[in-house]
Coordinates of C-alpha atoms and ligand atoms in Angstrom, one line a residue:
X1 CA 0.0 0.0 0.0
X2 CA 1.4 3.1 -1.3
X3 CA 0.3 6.8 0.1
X4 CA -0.6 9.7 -2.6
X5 CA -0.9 13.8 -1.8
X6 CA -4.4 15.0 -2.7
X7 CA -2.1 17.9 -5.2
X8 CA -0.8 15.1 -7.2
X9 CA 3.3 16.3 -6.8
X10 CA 4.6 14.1 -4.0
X11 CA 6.2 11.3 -5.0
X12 CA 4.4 8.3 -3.9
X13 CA 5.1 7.0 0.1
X14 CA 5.0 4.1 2.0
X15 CA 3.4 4.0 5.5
X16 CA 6.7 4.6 7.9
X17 CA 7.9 7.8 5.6
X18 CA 3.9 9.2 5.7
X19 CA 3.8 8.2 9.4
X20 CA 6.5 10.7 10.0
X21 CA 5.2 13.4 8.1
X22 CA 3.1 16.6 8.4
X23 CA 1.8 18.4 5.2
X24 CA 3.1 16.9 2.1
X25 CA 6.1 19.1 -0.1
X26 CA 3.3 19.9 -2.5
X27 CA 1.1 21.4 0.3
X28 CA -1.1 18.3 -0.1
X29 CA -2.2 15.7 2.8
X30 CA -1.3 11.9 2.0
X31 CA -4.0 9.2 1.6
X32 CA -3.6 5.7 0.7
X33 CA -3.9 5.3 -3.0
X34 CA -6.8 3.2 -2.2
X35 CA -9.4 2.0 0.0
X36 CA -9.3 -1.9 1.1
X37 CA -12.8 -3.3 1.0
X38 CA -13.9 -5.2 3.8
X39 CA -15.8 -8.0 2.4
X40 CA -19.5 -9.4 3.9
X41 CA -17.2 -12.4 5.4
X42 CA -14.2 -10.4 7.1
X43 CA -16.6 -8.1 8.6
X44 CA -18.4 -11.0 10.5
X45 CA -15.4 -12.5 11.8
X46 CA -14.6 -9.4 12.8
X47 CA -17.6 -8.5 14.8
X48 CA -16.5 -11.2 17.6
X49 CA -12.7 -9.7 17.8
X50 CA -11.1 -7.4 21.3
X51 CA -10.3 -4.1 20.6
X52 CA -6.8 -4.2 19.7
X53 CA -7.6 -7.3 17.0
X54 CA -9.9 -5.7 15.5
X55 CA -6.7 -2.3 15.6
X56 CA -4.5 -5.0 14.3
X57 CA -6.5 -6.2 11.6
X58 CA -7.6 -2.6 9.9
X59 CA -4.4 -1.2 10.7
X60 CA -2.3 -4.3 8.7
X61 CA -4.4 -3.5 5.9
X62 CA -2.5 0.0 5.4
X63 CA 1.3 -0.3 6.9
X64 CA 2.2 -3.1 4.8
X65 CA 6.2 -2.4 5.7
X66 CA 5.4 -3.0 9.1
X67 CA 5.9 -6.8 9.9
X68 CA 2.5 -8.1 11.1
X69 CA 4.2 -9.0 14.5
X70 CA 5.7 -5.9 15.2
X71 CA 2.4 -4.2 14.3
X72 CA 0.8 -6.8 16.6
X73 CA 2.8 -5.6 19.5
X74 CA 2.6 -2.0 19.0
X75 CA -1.6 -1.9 18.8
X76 CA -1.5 -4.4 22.3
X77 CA 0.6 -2.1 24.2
X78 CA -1.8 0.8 22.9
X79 CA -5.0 0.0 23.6
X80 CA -4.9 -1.4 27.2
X81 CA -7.2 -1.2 29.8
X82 CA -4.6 0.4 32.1
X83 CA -4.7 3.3 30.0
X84 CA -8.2 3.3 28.5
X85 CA -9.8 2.2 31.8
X86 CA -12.2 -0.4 30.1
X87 CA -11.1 -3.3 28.4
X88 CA -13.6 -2.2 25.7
X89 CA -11.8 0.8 25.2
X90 CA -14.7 2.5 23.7
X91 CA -17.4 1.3 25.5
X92 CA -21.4 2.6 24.3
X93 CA -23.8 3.8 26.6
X94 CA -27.4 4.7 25.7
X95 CA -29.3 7.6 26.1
X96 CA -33.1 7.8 27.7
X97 CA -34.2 9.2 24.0
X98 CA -32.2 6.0 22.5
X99 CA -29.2 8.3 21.2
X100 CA -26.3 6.0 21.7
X101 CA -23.0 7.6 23.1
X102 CA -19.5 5.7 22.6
X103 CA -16.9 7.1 24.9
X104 CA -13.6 7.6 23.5
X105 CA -12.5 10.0 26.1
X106 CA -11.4 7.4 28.9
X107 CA -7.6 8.0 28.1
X108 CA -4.7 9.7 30.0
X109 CA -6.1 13.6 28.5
X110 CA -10.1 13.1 29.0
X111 CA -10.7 13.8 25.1
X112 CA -10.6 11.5 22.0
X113 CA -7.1 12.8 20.8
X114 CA -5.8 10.1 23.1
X115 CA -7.5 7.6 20.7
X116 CA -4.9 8.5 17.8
X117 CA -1.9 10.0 20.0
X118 CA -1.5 7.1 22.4
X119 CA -0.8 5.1 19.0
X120 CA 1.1 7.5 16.9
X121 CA 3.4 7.3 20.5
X122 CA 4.5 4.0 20.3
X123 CA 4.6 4.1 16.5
X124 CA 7.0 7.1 15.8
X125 CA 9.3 5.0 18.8
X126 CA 9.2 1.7 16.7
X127 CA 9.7 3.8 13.1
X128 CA 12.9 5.4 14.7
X129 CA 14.6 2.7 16.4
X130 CA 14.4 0.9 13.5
X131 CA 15.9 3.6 11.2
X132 CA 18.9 4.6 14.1
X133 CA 16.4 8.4 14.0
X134 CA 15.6 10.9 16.5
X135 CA 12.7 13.1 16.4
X136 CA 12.4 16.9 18.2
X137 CA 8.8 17.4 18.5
X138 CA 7.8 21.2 18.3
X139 CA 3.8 22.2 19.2
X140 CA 2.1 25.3 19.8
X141 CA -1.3 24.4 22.2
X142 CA -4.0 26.1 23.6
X143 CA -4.7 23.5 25.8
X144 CA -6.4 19.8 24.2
X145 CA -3.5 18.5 21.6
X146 CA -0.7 19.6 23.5
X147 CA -1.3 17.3 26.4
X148 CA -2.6 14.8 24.4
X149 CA 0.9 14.5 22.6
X150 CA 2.7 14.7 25.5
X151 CA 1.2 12.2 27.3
X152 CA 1.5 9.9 24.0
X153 CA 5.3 11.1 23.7
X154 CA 6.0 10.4 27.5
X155 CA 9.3 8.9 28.2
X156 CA 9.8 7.5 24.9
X157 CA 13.4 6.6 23.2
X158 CA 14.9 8.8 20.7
X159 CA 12.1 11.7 21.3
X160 CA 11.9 15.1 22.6
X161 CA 8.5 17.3 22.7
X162 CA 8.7 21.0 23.2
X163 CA 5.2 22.3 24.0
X164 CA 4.7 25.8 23.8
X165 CA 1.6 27.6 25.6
X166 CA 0.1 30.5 26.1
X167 CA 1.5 32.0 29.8
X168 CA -1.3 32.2 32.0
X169 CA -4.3 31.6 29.6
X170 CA -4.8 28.2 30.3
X171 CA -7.2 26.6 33.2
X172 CA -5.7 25.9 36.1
X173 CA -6.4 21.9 35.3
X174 CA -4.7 22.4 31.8
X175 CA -2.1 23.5 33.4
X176 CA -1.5 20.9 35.9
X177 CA -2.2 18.2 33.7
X178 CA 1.0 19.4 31.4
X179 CA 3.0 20.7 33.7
X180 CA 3.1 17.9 36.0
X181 CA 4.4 15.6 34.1
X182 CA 8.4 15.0 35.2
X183 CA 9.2 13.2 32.1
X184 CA 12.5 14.1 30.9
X185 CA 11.8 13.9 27.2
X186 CA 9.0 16.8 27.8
X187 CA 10.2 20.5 27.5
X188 CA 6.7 22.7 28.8
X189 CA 7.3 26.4 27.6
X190 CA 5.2 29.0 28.6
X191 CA 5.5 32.1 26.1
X192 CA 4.4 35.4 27.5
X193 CA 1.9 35.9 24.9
X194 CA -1.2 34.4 23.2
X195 CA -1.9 31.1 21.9
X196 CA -1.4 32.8 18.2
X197 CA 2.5 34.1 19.5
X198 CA 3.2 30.5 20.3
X199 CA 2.0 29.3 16.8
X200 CA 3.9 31.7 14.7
X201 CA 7.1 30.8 16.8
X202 CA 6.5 27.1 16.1
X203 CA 6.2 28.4 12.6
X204 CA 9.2 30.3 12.7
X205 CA 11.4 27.5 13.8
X206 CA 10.1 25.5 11.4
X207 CA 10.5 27.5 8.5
X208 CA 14.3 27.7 9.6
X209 CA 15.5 25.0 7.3
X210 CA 18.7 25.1 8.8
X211 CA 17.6 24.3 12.0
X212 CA 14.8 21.6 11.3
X213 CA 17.4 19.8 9.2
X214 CA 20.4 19.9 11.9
X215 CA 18.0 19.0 15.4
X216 CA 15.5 16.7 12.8
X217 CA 12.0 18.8 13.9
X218 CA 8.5 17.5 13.4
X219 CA 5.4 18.4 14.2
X220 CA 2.5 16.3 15.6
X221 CA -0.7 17.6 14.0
X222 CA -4.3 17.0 13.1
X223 CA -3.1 16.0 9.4
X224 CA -1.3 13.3 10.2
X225 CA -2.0 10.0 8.7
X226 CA -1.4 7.9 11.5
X227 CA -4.0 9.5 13.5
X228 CA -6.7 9.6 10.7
X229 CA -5.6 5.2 10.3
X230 CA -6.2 4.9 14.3
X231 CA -9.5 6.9 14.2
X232 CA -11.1 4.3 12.0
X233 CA -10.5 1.4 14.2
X234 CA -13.4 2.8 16.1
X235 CA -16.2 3.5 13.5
X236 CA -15.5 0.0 13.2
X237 CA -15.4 -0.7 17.1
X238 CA -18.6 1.2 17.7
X239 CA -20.8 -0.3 14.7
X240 CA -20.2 -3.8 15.9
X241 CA -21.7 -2.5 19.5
X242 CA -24.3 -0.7 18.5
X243 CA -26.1 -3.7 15.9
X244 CA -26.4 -7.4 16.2
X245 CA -25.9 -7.8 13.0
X246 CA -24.4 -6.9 9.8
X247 CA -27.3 -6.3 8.1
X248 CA -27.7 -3.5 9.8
X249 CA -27.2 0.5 9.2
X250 CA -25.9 3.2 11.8
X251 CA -25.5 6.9 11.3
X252 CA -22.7 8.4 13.2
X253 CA -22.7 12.4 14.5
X254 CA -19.2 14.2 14.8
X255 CA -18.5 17.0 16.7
X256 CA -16.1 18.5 14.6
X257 CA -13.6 20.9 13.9
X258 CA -10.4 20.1 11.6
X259 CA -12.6 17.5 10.0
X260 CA -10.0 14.7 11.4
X261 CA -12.4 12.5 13.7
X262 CA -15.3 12.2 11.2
X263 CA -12.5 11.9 7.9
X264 CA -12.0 8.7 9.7
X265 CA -15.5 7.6 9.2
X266 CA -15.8 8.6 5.7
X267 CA -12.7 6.2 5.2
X268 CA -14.6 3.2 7.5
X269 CA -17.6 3.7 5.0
X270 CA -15.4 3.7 2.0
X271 CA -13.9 0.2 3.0
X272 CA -17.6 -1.2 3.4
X273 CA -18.2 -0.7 6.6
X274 CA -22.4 -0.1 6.7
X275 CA -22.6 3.2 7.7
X276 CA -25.7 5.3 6.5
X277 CA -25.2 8.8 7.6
X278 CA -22.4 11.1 8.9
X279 CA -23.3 13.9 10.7
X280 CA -20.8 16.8 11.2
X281 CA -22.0 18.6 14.2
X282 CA -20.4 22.2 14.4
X283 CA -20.5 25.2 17.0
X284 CA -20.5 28.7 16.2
X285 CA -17.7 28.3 13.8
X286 CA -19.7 26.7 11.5
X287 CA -17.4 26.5 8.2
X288 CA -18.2 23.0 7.8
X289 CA -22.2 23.0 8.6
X290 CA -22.0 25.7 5.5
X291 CA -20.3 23.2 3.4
X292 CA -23.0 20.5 3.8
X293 CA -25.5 22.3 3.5
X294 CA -24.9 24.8 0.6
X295 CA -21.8 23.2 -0.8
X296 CA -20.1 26.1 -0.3
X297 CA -17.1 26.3 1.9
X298 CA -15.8 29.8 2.9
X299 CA -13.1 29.6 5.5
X300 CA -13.4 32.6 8.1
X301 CA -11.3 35.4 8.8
X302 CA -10.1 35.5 12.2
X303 CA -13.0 38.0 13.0
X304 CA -15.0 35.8 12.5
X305 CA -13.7 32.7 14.0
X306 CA -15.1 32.9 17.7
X307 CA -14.0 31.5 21.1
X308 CA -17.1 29.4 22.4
X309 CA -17.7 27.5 24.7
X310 CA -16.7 23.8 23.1
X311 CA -13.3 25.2 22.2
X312 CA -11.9 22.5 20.4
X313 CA -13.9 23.1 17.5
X314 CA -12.7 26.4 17.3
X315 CA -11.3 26.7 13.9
X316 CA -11.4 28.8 10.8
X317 CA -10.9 26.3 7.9
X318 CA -10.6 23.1 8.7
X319 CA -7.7 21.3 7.8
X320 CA -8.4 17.6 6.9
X321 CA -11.2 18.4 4.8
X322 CA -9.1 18.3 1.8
X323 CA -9.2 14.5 2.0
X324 CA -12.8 14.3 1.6
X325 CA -13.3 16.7 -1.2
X326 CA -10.1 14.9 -3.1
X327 CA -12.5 11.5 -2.8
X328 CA -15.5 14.0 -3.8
X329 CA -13.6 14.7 -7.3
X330 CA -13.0 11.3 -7.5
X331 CA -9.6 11.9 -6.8
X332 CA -8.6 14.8 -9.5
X333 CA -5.2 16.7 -7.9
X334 CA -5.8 19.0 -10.9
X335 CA -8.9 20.3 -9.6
X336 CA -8.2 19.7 -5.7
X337 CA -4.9 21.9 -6.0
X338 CA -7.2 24.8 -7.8
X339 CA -9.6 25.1 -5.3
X340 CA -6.8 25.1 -2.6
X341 CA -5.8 27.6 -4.6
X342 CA -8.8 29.7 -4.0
X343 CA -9.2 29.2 -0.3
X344 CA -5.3 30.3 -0.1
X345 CA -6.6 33.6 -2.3
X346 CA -9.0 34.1 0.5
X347 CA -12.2 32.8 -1.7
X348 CA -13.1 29.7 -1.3
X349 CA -15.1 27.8 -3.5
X350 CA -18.3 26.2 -4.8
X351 CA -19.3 23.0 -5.0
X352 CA -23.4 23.1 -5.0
X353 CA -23.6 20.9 -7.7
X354 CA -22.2 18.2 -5.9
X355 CA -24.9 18.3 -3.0
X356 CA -26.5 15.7 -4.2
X357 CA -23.7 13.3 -4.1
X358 CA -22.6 14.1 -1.1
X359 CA -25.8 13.7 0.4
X360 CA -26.6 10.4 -1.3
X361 CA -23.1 8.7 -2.4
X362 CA -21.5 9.8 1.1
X363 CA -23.8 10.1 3.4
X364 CA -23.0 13.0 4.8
X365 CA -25.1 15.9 6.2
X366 CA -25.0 18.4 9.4
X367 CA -26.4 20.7 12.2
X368 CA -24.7 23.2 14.2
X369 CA -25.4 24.8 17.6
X370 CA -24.9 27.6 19.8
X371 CA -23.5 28.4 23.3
X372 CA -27.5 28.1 24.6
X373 CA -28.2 25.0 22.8
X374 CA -24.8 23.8 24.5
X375 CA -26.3 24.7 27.8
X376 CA -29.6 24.0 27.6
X377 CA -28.5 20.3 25.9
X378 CA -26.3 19.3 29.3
X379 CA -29.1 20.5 31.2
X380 CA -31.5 18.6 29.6
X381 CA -29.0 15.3 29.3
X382 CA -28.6 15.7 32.9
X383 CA -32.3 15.5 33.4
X384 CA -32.9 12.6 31.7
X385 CA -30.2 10.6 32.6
X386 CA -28.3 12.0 35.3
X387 CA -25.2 12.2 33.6
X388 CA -23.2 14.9 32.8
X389 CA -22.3 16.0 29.2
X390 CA -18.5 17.6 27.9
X391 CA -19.4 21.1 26.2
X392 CA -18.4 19.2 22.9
X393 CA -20.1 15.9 22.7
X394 CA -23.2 18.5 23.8
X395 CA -23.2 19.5 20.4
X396 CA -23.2 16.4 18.8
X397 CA -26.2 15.2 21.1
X398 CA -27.7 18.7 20.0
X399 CA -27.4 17.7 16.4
X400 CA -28.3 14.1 16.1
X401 CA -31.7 14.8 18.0
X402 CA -32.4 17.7 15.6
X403 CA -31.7 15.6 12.1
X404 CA -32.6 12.2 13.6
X405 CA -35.0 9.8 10.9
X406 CA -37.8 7.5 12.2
X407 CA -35.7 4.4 12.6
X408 CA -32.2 5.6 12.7
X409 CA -29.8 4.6 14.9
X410 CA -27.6 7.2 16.0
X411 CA -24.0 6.9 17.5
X412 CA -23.0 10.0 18.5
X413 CA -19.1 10.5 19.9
X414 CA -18.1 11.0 22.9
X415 CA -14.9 13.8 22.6
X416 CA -14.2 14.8 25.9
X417 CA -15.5 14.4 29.4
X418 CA -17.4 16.8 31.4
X419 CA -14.5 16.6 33.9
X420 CA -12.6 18.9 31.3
X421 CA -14.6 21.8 31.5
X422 CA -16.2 22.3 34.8
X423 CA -16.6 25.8 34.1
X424 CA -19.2 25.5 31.7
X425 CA -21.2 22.4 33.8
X426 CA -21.4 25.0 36.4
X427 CA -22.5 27.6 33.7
X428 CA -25.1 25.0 32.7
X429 CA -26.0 23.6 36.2
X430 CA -26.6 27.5 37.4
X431 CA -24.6 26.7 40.6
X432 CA -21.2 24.6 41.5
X433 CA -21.5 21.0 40.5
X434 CA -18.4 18.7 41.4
X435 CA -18.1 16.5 38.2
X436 CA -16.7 13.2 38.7
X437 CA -13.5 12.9 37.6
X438 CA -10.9 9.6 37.3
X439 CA -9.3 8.5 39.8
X440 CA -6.3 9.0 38.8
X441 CA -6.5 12.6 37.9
X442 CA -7.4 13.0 42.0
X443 CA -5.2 15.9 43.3
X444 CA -3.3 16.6 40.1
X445 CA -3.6 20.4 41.1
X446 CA -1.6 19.8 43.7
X447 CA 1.2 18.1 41.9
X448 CA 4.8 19.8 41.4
X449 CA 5.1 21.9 37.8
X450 CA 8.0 22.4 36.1
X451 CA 7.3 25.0 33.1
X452 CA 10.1 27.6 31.6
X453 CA 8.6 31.0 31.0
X454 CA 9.7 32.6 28.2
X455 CA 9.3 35.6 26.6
X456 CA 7.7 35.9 22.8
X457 CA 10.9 35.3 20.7
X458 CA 11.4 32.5 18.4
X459 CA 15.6 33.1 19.2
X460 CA 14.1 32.7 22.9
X461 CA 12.9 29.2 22.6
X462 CA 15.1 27.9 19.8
X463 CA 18.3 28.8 22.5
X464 CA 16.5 26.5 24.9
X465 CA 16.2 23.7 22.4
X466 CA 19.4 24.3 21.7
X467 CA 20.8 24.4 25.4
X468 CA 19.1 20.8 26.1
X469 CA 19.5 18.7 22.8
X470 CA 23.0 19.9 23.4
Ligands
PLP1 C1 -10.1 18.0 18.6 C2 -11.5 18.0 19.2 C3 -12.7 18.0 18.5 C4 -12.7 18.2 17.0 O1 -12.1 17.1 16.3 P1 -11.6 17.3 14.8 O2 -10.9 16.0 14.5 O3 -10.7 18.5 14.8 O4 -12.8 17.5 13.9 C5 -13.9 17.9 19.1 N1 -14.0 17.8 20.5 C6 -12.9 17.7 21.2 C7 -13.1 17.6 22.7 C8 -11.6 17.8 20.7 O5 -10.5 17.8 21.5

């Protein structure tokens, strides 16, 4: 299996080279040069296998240069109940109104990043050992991917991550939960700016060629194929829970922002699996609710992208998108590359005339909501079934109620946990509510921080790096 850019110019990859990649040299994003399709027999012998078989099993089908046994290995010490807290991993829950809710959230971070990162961890360690590499990590994070890669990144060989945030603008648990960690390999730098100084730093160094070539930087972002290739593993997962058979259809709702977590289920339904919606749930950046419903897609200016209150869908354009229209155009680079071209012009583009196959060949429609829908959704969820919902997975709920057909089953995703954002439970509650929270994240508050502070200079940070790769 060989991995294409959606521009057409990048020499075609195999699975170890795209693992380690960000953006392809021709601006594109990598996809497999084609789907595997899951026939009606491997799909019922399927339905019987643990979590991590059935990771094995899609994952072998796209890193053929992986041996099978290494690949074995690496998806068992991944998905493990000691760090997914259920031997289920994803285990579904049902709502009184018969939404059905699969939890992907149970890892080391509270949100579904950890679902993709916790792999991409122990594959980047495997990929380098085995070519003699190191890799320098350098992130920019407002809070949700940055702890996410850190805690995938923790203490592994021939790795360093430099995670920059915003000084002071993150929430007291954000904070701990990075800070805290003692790990040697994990360099927490606080810039004295805002979240945007700390990106065009990390763009900065990057753009140092120089630099990026002599200390071997990378980048762990939303674009990457290895998280995409772990995401599908549980369309798959969640299916098999939510039917008894395979005879049956499920429609699956998306809270979304870069377009990564629901790319993943357009891929499961390319390869067979029988899903019959997709439903992209937005907030009020709603870039992609446009889209599927006009056809038009018109990223925002940063005036108009807005900080809500289910801030990980806070985005502007939304970067894996570009994989689903390059499978819309039935895979034309030509015309991919020229509407990329537009959107980098500031225009955007028009596809209304598509509508009706993306509605009917792929499924997918969408909803979006607001910060009182948000509210008035955990409120409601809490009423009904005691439970308390994350801001984000809110959304979704909000969405898959609103568009749900007589008959459909609806899995809606589970993205973070309420635990996350206690702010805006007690928001929604109208007074203090003490949301459960693991165990294991008892007290983390309390532990010892080690962050540097820095001030906003790219020569700043990239002396630090410097001082302690030696
Ligand atoms: C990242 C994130 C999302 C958005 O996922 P995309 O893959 O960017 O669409 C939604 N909810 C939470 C909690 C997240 O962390």
């Amino acid at each position: 299996m060989k991995y294409i850019s959606t521009r057409g110019q990048t020499a075609p990859k195999s699975f170890s080279e795209v693992l380690l990649m960000g953006l392809a040299p021709d601006g594109g994003l990598m996809l497999p040069e084609r789907y595997p399709q899951i026939d009606a027999d491997t799909l019922q012998r399927w339905r019987s296998l643990s979590y991590s078989e059935l990771a094995f099993e899609i994952m072998s089908l796209f890193a053929g240069d992986i041996p099978a046994e290494d690949l074995r290995r690496l998806v068992e010490n991944t998905y493990t109940e000691a760090v997914f807290g259920t031997s289920s991993i994803t285990p579904m829950r049902t709502l009184a109104d018969g939404i059905k809710i699969q939890a992907l959230s149970n890892g080391p971070t509270l949100a579904f990043k950890d679902m993709a990162m916790q792999f991409l961890g122990h594959a980047f360690e495997y990929v380098l050992s085995r070519e003699g590499k190191r890799l320098n990590i350098i992130g920019a994070t407002s809070g949700d991917t940055g702890s996410a890669a850190e805690y995938a990144l923790r203490g592994k060989a021939g790795i360093h991550v430099f995670m920059l945030s915003p000084h002071g603008k993150m929430s007291a648990f954000q904070r701990a939960q990075m800070y805290s960690l003692a790990d040697e390999n994990i360099h927490n730098i606080a810039i004295e700016g805002m979240f945007d100084d700390c990106q065009d730093i990390v763009k900065a160094l990057q753009n140092d060629a120089a630099f990026k070539q002599q200390y071997s930087i990378g980048t762990v972002n939303s674009i990457n194929w290895g998280r995409i290739l772990a995401q599908i593993v549980y369309y798959f997962a969640g299916y098999f829970r939510a039917t008894a058979s395979n005879s049956e259809q499920v429609s699956f709702c998306v809270p979304s922002g870069n377009f990564g977590n629901i790319c993943a289920g357009h891929i499961a339904r390319m390869m067979g699996l029988p899903i019959r919606r997709l439903i992209v749930a937005t907030n009020e950046n709603d870039v992609l609710d446009e889209f599927f419903r006009t056809g038009r897609y018109r990223p925002r200016s940063a005036a108009h992208t807005y900080v809500t209150s289910s801030p990980s869908m806070d985005i502007s354009k939304a970067s894996n998108f570009e994989r689903f229209v390059f499978d819309l155009l039935r895979r034309d680079h030509f015309q991919v590359a020229s509407l990329w071209q537009r959107v980098a012009d500031g225009e955007g583009f028009d596809l209304s005339a598509e509508l009706p196959r993306i509605r009917e060949e792929f499924g997918f429609v969408s909803g979006s909501s607001h910060h009182a829908d948000r509210l008035a959704t955990i409120r409601a969820v809490h009423e009904s079934d005691g439970e308390w919902l994350d801001p984000h997975t809110a959304d979704g709920v909000k969405v898959a109620r609103e568009l749900r057909e007589a008959g459909e089953t609806i899995v809606c995703l589970e993205t973070a946990l309420a635990a996350k954002f206690a702010d805006i439970i007690d928001e929604a509650a109208g007074h203090h509510v003490d949301v459960p929270r693991p165990a294991a994240l008892a007290g983390l508050e309390n532990l010892p921080q080690r962050v540097a502070v820095l001030p906003n200079s790219a020569q700043a940070v990239r002396e630090l790096m410097v001082q302690t790769l030696g």
